[in-house]
XYZ file of C-alpha atoms in Angstrom:
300
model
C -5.205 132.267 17.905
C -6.338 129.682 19.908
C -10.103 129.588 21.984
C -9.286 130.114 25.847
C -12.120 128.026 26.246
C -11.850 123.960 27.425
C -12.754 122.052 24.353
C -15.502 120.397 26.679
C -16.742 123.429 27.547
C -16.500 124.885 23.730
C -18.704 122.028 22.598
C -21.644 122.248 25.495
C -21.317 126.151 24.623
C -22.222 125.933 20.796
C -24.484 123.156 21.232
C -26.612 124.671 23.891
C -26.486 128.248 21.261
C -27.714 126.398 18.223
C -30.398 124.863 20.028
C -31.603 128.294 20.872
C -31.612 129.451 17.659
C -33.920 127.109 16.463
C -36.239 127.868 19.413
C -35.914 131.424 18.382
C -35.816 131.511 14.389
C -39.377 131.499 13.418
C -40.220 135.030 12.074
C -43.109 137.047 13.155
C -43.422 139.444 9.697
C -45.231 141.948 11.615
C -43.467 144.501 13.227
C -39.895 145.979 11.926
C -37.149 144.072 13.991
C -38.688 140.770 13.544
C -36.630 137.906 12.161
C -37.290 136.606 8.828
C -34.636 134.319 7.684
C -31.510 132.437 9.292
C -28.928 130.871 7.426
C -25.707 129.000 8.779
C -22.152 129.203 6.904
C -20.559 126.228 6.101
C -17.682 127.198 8.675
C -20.544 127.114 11.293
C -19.710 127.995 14.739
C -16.480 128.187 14.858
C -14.857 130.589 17.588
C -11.597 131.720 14.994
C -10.841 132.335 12.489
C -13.605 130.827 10.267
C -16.961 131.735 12.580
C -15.461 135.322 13.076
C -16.500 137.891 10.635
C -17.570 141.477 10.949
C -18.774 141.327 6.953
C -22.164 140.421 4.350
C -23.174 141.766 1.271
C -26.208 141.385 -0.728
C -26.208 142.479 -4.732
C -29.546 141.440 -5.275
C -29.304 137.497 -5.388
C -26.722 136.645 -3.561
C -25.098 136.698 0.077
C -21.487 137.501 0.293
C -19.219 137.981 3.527
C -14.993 136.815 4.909
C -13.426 135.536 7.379
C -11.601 138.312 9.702
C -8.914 139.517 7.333
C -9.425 137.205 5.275
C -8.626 136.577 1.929
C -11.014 134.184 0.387
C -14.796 135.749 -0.695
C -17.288 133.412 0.260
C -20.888 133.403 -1.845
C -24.075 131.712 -0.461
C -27.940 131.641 -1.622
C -30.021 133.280 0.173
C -31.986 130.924 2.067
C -35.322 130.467 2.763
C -37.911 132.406 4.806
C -38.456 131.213 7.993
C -36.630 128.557 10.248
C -33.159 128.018 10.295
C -31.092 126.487 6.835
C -28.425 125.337 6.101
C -26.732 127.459 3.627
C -26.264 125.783 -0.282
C -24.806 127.601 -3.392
C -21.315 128.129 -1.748
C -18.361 128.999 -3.680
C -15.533 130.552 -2.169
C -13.460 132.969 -4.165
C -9.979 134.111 -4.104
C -9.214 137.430 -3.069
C -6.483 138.952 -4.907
C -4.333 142.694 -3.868
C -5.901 143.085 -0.778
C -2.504 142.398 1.245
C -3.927 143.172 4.949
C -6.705 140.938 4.378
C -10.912 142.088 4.083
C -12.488 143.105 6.987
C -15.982 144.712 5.328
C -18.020 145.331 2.501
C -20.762 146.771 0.908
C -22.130 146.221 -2.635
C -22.785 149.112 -5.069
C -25.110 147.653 -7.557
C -23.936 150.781 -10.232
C -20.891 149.323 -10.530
C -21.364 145.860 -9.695
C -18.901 145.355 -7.106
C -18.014 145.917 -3.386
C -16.562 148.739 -1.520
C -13.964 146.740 1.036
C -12.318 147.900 4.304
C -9.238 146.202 4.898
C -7.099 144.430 7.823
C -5.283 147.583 8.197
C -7.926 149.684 9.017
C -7.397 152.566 6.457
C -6.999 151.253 3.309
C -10.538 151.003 0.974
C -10.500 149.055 -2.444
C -13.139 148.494 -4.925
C -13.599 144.341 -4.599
C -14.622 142.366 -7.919
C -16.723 139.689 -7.645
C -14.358 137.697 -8.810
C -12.018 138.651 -6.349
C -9.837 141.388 -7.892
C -9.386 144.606 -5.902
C -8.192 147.913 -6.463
C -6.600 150.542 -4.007
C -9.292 153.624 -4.194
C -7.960 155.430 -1.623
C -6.043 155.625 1.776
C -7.520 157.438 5.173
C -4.400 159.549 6.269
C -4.190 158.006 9.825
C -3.393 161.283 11.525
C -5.590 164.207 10.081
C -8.696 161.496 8.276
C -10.147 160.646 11.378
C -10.679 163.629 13.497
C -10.993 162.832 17.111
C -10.516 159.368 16.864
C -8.471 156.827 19.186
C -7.988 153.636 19.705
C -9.111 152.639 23.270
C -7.687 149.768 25.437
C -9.491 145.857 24.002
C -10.817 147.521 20.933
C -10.241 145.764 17.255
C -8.369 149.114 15.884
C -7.974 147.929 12.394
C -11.633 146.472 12.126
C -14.111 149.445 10.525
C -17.741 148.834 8.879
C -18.897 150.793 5.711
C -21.727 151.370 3.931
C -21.797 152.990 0.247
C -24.660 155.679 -0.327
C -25.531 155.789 -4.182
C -27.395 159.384 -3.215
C -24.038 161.130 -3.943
C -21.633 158.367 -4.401
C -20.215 158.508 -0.710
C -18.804 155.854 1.736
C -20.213 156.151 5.840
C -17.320 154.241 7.378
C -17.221 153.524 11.200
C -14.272 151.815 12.998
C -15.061 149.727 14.853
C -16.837 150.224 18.581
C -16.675 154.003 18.013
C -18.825 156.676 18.671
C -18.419 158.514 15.170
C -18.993 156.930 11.689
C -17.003 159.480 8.908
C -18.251 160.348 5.627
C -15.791 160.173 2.457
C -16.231 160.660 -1.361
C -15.618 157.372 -3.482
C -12.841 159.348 -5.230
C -9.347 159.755 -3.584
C -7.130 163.389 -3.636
C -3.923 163.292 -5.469
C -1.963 161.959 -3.098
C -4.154 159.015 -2.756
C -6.197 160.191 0.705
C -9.500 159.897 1.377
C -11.654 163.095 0.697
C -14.148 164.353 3.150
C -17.994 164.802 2.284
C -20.101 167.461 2.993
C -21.273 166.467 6.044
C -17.647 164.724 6.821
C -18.612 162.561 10.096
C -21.855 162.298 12.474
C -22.083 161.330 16.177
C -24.310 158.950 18.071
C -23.250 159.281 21.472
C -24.277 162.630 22.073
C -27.725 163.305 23.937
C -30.632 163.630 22.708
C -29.155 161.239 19.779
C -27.399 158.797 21.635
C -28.080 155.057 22.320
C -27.624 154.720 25.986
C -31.189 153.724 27.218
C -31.650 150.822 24.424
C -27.793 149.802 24.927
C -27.779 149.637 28.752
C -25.420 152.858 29.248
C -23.520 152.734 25.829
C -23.129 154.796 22.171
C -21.260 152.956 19.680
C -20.977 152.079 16.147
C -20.532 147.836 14.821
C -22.447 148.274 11.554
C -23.952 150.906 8.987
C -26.295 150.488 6.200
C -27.894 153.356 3.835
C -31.631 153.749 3.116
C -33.756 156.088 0.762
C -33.998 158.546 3.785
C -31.403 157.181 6.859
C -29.337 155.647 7.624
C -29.233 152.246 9.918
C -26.404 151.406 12.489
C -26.218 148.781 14.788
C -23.960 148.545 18.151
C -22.262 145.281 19.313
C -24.009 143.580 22.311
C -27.369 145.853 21.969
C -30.554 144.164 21.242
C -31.745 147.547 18.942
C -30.851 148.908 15.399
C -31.396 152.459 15.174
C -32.413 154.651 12.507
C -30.460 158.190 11.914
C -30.605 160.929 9.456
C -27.259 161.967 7.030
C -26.790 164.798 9.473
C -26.907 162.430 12.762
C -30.210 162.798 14.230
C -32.015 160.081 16.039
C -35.317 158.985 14.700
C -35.877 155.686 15.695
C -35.106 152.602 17.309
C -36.158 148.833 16.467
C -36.143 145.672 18.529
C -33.700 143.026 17.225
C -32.842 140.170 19.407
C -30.708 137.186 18.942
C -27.612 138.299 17.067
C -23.973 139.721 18.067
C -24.002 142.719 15.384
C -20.947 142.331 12.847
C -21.996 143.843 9.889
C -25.411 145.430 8.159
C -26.846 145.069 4.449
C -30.088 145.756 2.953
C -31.981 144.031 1.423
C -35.708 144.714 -0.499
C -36.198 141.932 -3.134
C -35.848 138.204 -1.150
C -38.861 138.371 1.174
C -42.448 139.642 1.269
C -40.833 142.497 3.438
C -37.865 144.525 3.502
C -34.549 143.190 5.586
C -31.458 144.018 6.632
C -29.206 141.398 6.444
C -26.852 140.908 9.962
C -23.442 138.948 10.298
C -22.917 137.081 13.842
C -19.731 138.316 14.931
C -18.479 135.497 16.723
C -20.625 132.709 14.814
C -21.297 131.542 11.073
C -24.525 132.676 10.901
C -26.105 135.405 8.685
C -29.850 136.632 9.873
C -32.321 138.723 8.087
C -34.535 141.146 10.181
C -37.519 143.030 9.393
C -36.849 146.941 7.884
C -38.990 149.592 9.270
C -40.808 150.041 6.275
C -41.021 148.443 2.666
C -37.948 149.739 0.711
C -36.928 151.850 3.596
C -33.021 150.573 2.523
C -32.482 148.980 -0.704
C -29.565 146.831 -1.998
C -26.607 148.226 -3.477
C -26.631 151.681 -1.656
């Protein structure tokens, strides 16, 4: 897919957007939604297919995250506190029986490995670190969503997740959608996805909707699990939120500067808590203040 961009204009674009990053990456460590670290990829800002990427995970050392269906796991340090770096430590990393590509993922630090959404926007398969995946289950695309469509424009096959060691449960959203579903890790006997308890929450309905941080709009781009709630973020809004298991709204946070892609905690890099966010549309991985210390740890 080609950029429908002139390359002149292209080049003016990223240049002016990298110069205000580096007016803007200094963090404040105060309040929560204040940056704390920025790190480039080396595919940098690319427009596609190498810049776009709706996935990072964390497992306690490490940053990981693909290319938009891709097939190649990329691994970076995590960089520095403050400023914007230059990411080092990269190795890239074959991805092997993931046919449809990786879209998401989300470490589980019990097992060591990632929970993956892939290019096909049902299937789920536990990702190695070195690259090896495994089917664990299939959402039937009929009865394992209930209510959901796919509207005119939006990336139908692109979903976020989030694994939640509490109970050993996957919250997976697709993609611009108002309802993030809840599944058990383990599939039925036909292979399906099983629903959890609590089997999907909403955000877009009042009181516990986004509207007034996200200029008129409820949806879901990323998810992340803490001790207590859980974090989403919506594409194009300049807030994460904070919700309960059962969908209640408790909180909003300012975070400016980034196209939401993809969510991870993390509670060991920095002097404070993050949660790591993947540009969308750019090679670039920021960290921004949690609302408290340890208020979402890595691996689930």
């Amino acid at each position: 897919m080609r950029s429908r961009f002139p390359r002149t204009f292209t080049i003016v674009f990223v240049l002016a957007f990298l110069a205000l990053q580096a007016v803007s990456a200094k963090p404040a460590w105060a309040v929560p939604g204040d940056l704390v670290a920025d790190v480039f990829t080396p595919e940098g800002a690319t427009f596609w297919p190498l810049g776009i990427s709706p996935s990072v995970a964390f497992d306690g050392k490490y940053l990981y995250y693909a290319e938009y269906a891709g097939h190649v796991l990329h691994r970076i340090d995590a960089p520095p506190a403050g400023g914007n770096y230059d990411a080092t430590g990269h190795i890239d990393i074959p991805i092997l029986g993931i046919p449809s590509g990786l879209m998401a993922i989300a470490y589980d630090a019990g097992r060591d490995a990632f929970w993956a959404t892939a290019g096909d926007g049902v299937s789920v398969y536990l990702l190695s670190k070195t690259g090896g995946a495994v089917l664990a289950f299939t959402i039937d695309p009929l009865n394992g969503r209930p209510g959901y469509q796919c509207n005119p424009g939006d990336y139908c096959t692109e979903s976020k997740l989030a694994y939640d060691r509490s109970d050993d449960t996957l919250w997976i959203g697709p993609d611009a959608w108002p309802r993030i579903y809840h599944y058990q890790t383990a599939a039925d006997a036909l292979g399906y996805a099983v629903p959890a308890t609590t089997p999907f929450i909403d955000v877009n309905v009042p009181p516990n909707d986004m509207t007034t941080e996200c200029s008129g709009y409820s949806i879901v781009s990323a998810v992340a699990v803490g001790t207590d709630y859980l974090f989403l973020g919506a594409g194009g809004c300049a807030h994460y939120f904070e919700y309960t298991r059962t969908g209640t709204k408790v909180a909003s946070f300012p975070m400016n500067g980034t196209s939401i892609g993809d969510f991870e905690c993390d509670n060991t890099s920095y002097p404070v808590s993050v949660i790591w966010v993947k540009n969308s549309f750019w090679g670039e991985i920021r960290a921004y203040e949690q609302p408290a210390a340890n208020a979402c740890e890595f691996g689930g």
